[in-house]
Coordinates of C-alpha atoms and ligand atoms in Angstrom, one line a residue:
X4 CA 78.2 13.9 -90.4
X5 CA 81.5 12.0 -91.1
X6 CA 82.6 10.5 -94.5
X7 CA 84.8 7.9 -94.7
X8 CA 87.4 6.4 -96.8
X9 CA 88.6 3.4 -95.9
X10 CA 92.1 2.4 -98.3
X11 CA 92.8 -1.3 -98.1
X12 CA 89.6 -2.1 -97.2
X13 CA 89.8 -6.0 -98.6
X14 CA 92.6 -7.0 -96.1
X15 CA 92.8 -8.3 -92.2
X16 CA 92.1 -5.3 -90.8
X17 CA 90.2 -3.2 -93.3
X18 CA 87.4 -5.4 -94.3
X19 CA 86.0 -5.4 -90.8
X20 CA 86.8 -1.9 -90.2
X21 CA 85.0 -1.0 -93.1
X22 CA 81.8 -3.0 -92.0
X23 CA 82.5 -1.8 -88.7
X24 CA 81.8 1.9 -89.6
X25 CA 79.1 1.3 -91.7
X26 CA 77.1 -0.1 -88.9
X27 CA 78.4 3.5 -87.1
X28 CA 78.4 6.2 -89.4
X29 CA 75.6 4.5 -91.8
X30 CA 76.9 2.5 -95.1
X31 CA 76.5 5.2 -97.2
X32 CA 79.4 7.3 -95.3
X33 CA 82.0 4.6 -95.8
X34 CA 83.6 3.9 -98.6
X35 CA 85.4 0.9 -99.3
X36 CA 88.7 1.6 -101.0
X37 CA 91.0 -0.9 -103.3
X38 CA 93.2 -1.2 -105.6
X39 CA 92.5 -3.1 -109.1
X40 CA 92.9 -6.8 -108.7
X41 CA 91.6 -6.8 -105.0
X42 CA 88.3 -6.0 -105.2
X43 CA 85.6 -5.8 -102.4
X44 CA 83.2 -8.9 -102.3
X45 CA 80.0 -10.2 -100.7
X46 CA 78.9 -7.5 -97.6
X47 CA 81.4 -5.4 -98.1
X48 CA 80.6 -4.7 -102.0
X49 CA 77.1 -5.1 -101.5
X50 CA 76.2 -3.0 -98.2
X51 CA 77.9 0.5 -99.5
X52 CA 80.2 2.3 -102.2
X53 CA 83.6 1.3 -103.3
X54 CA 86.2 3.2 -105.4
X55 CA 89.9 2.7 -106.8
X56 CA 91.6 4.2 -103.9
X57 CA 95.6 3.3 -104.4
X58 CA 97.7 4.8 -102.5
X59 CA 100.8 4.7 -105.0
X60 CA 98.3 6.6 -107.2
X61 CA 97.3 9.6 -105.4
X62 CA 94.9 10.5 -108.3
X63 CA 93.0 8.0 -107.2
X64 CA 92.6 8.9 -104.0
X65 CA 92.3 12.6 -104.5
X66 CA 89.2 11.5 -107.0
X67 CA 87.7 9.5 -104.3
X68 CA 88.0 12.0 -101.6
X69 CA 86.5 14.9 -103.8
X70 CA 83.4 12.1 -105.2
X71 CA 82.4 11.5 -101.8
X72 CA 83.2 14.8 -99.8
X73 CA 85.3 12.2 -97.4
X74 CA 86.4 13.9 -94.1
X75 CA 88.1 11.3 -92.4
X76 CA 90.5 8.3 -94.3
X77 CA 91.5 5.4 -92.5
X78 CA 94.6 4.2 -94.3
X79 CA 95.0 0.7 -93.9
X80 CA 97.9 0.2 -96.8
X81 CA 100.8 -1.4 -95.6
X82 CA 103.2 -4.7 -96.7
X83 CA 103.5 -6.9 -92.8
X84 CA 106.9 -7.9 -91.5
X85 CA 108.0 -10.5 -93.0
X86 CA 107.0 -10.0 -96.8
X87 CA 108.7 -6.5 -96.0
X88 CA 111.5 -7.7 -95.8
X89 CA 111.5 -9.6 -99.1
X90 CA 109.9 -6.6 -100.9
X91 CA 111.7 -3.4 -99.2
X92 CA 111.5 -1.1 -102.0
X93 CA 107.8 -1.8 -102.6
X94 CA 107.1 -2.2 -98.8
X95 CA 108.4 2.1 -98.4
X96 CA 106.6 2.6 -101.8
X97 CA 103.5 1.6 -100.4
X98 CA 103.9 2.6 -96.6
X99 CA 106.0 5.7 -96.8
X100 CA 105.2 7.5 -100.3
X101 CA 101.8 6.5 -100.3
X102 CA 101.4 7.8 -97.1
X103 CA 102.8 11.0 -98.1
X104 CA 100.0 11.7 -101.3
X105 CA 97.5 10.7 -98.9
X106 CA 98.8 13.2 -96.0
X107 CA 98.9 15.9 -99.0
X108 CA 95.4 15.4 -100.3
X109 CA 94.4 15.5 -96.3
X110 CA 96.0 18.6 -95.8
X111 CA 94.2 20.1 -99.4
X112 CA 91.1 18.4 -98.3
X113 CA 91.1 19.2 -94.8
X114 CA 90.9 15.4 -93.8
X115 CA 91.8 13.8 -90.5
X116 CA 93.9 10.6 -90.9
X117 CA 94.2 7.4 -89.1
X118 CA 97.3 5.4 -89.9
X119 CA 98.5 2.3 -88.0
X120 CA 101.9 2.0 -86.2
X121 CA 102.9 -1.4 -84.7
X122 CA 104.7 -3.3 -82.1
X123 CA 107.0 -3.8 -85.3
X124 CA 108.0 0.4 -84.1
X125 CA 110.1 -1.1 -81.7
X126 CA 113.5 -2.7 -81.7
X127 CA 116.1 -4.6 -79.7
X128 CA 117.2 -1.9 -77.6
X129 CA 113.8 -1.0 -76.8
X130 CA 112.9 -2.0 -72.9
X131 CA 110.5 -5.4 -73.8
X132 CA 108.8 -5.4 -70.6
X133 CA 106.3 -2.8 -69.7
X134 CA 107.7 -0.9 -73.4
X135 CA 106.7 2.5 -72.3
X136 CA 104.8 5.0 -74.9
X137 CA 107.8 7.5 -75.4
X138 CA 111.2 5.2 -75.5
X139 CA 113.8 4.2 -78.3
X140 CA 112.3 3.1 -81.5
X141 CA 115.2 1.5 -83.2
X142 CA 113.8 -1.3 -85.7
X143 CA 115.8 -3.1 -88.2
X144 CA 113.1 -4.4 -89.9
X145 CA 111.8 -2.1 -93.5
X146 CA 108.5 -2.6 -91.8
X147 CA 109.6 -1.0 -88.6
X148 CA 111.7 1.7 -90.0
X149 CA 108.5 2.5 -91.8
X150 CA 106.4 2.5 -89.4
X151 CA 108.5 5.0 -87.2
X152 CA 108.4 7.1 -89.9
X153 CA 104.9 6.9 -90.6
X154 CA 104.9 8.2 -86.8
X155 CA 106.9 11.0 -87.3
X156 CA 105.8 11.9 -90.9
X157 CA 102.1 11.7 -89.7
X158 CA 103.0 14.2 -86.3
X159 CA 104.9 16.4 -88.7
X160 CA 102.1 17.2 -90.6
X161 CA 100.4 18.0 -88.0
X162 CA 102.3 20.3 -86.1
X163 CA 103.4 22.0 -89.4
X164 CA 100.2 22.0 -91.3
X165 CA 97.5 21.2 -88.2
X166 CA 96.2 17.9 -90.4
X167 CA 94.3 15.9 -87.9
X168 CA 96.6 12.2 -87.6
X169 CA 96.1 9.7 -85.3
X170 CA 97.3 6.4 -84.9
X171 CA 97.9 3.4 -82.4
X172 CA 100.9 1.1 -82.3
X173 CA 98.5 -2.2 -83.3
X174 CA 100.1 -6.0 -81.7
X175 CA 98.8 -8.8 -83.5
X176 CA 95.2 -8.9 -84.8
X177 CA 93.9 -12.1 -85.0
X178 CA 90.7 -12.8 -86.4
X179 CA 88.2 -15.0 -88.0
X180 CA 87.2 -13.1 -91.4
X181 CA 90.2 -12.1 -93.4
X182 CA 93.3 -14.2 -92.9
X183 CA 96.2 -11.8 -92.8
X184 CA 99.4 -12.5 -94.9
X185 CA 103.2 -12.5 -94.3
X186 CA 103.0 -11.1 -91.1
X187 CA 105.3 -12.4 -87.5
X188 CA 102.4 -12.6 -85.4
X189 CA 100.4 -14.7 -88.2
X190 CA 101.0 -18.0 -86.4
X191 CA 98.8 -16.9 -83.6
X192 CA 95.9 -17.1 -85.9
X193 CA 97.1 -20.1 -88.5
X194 CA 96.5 -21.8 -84.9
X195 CA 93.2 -21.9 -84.8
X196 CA 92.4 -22.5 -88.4
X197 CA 94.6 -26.1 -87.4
X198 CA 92.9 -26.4 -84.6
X199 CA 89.2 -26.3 -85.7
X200 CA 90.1 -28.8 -88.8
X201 CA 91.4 -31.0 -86.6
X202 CA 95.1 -30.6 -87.8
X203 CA 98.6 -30.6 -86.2
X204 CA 100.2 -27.0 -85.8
X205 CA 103.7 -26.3 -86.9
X206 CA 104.5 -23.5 -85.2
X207 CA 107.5 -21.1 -86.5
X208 CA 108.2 -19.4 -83.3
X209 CA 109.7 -20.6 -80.3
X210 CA 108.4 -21.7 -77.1
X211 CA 108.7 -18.2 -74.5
X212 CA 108.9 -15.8 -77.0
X213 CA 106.1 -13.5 -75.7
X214 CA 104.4 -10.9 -77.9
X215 CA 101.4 -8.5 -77.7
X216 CA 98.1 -9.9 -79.3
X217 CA 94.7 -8.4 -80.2
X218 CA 91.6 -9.8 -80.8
X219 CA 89.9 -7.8 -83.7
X220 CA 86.8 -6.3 -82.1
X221 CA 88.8 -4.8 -79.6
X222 CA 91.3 -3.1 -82.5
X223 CA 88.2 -1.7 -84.5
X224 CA 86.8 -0.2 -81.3
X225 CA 90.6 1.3 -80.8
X226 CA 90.8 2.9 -83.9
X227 CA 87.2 4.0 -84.1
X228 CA 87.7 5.7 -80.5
X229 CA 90.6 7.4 -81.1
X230 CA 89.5 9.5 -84.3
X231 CA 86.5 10.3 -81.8
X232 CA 88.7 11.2 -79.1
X233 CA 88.3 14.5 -77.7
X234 CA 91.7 16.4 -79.2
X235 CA 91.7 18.6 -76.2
X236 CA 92.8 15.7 -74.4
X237 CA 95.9 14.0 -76.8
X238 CA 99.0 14.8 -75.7
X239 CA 100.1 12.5 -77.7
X240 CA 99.2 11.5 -81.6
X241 CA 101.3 8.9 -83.5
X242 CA 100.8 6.5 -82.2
X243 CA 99.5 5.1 -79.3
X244 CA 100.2 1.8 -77.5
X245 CA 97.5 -0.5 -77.1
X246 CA 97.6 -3.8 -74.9
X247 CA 95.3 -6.7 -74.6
X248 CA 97.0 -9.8 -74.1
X249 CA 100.4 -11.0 -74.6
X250 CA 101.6 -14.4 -75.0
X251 CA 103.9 -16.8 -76.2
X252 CA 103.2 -19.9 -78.6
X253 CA 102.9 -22.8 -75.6
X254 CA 100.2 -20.3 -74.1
X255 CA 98.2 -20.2 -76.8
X256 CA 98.2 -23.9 -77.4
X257 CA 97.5 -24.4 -73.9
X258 CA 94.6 -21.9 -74.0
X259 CA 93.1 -24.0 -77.0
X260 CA 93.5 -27.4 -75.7
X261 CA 91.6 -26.3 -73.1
X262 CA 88.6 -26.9 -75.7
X263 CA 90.1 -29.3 -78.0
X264 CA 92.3 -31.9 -75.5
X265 CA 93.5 -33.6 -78.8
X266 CA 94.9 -30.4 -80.7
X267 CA 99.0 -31.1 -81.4
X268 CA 101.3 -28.7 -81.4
X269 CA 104.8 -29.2 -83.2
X270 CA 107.7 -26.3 -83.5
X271 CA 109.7 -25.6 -86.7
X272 CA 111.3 -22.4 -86.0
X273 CA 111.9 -19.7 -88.9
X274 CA 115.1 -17.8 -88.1
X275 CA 113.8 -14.5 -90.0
X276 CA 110.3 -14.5 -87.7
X277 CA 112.2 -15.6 -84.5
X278 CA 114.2 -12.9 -85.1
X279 CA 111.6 -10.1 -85.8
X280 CA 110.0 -11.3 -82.7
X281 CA 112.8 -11.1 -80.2
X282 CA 113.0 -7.6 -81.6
X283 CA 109.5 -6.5 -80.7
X284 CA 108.3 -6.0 -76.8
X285 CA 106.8 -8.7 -74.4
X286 CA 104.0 -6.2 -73.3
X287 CA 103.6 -2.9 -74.2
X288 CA 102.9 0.1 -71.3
X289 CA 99.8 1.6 -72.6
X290 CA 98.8 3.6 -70.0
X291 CA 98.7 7.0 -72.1
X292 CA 95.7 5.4 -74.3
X293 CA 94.0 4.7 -71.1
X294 CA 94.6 8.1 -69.7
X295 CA 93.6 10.4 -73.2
X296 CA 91.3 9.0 -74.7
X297 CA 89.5 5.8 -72.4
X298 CA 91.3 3.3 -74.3
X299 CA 90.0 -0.5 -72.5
X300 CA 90.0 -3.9 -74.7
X301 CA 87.3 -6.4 -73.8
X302 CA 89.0 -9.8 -74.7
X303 CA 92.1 -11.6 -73.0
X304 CA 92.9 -15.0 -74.4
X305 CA 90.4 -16.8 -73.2
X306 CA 87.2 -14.8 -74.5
X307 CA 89.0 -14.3 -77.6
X308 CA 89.7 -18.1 -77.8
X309 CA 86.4 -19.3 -77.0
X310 CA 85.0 -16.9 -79.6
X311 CA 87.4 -17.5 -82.5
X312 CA 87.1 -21.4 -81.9
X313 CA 83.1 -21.2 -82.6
X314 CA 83.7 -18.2 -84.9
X315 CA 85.6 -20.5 -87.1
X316 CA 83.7 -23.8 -86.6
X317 CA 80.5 -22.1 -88.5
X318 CA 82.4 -20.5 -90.7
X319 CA 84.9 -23.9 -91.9
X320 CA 83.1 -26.8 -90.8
Ligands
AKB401 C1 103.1 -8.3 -88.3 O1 103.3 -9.4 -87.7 O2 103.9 -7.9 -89.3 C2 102.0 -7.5 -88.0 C3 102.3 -6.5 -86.9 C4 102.4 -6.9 -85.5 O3 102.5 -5.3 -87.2 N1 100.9 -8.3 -87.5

């Protein structure tokens, strides 16, 4: 029977990964992690433990592990792109360090470890088309640089000390539930949130400037396969790349017209985004996902789009 701790289980992704596993694994096999000041609400606190789990305090994660006999940690802590690179010394602190006490506590606990990677991996001299799952990772982003190195930190410690990591390069998540905050690919859900109030959209990235996307049930299932996977069959680890749809701003706006003729769509470009974005790939290869481990998302644009347009109707208007 698997235990779970889930760090970072109040933001984009680990809120509904948490509630994701619970409906998997039963609620009382996953825990929600946080740190003091963002505490679980609603569901999430209501339908299962919590604990402190903060990764800049391995203590606290080492208690949490040991109170509920946790097996398997899903390690969601992470500063996005752009607030990165206002906040580089807390973005390593958090990504890289923390990383490390959790990986040690793994390793003492006999733990396996899921920690995202992104498109963010990737830099300018990496091939954008078709961005194949072994090729130059050369970010100049903090976010990138640690997110390579969360890649190689994480394979490290398994080939040295045979901790089970895993981990997929993530594109964009968009979703309904938990907004994210201070990422590149955030615009491609602020849309929406414009478009079901009825609101014109600024949008800070430029028209053609294509990027890989995710709708969120489609990541949870990723990341919920993988640690599943059958390790006879990785030949790879950290991390995989995962495709689903990739698009650039005017698609997306077309794509949601389609249901709202009226919607508006205005551009204000932000140099530091547009730049992270012309960094990243157009569409990632991610044919080794498919090949060890099944990997096969459900939603292209417009399932996703028809989904997160009612999604967010109930849930705003
Ligand atoms: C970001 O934009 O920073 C993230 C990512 C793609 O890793 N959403």
């Amino acid at each position: 029977m698997k235990n779970i701790l889930v760090i970072g289980s109040t933001g984009q992704i680990g809120s509904e990964l948490a509630m994701h596993l619970r409906g998997i694994y039963g609620s009382e096999h996953v825990v929600a992690g946080y740190i003091p000041g963002a505490e679980p609400k609603g569901e999430l606190k209501e339908s299962g433990p919590s604990a402190i789990a903060d990764v800049v305090n391995a203590q606290t994660i080492a208690d949490a592990v040991k109170l509920y006999n946790i097996d398997t940690i899903y390690n969601l802590a992470a500063l996005l792109s752009v607030v990165a690179e206002s906040k580089p010394r807390l973005a390593w602190q958090i990504g890289i360090d923390g990383l490390w006490n959790i990986l040690e506590i793994a390793r003492e606990n006999k733990c396996a470890v899921f920690t995202p990677s992104s498109i963010g991996s990737f830099g300018l001299e990496t091939p954008h088309d078709m961005t194949p799952q072994d090729t130059v990772q050369r970010p100049r982003t903090i976010y990138g640089v640690s997110k390579v190195t969360t890649e190689l930190l994480s394979d490290w410690y398994f080939h040295k000390y045979g901790v089970d990591t895993r981990s997929v390069r993530f594109p964009g998540i968009i979703s309904y539930v938990t907004p994210p905050g201070g990422g590149t690919t955030d615009y491609a859900v602020d849309i929406y949130y414009y478009a079901v109030r009825g609101e014109r959209f600024t949008c800070p990235i430029k028209a053609g400037t294509r990027m890989d996307m995710m709708y969120m049930p489609d990541a949870l299932q990723a990341a919920q396969m993988l640690m599943e996977a059958d390790p006879s069959r990785l030949k790879h680890r950290n991390g995989f790349n995962i495709a689903a749809m990739s698009f650039g701003p005017e698609t997306i706006y077309e794509a949601i017209k389609a249901h709202k003729p009226g919607f508006e769509m205005v551009y204000d470009v932000d140099p530091l985004k547009q730049s992270i974005a012309e960094s990243w790939p157009d569409m990632m290869d991610d044919t080794c996902a498919r090949q060890e481990w099944d990997w096969a998302p459900k939603f292209g644009l417009e399932e996703m789009t028809a989904d997160m347009l009612d999604k967010l109707t109930k849930k705003l208007l």
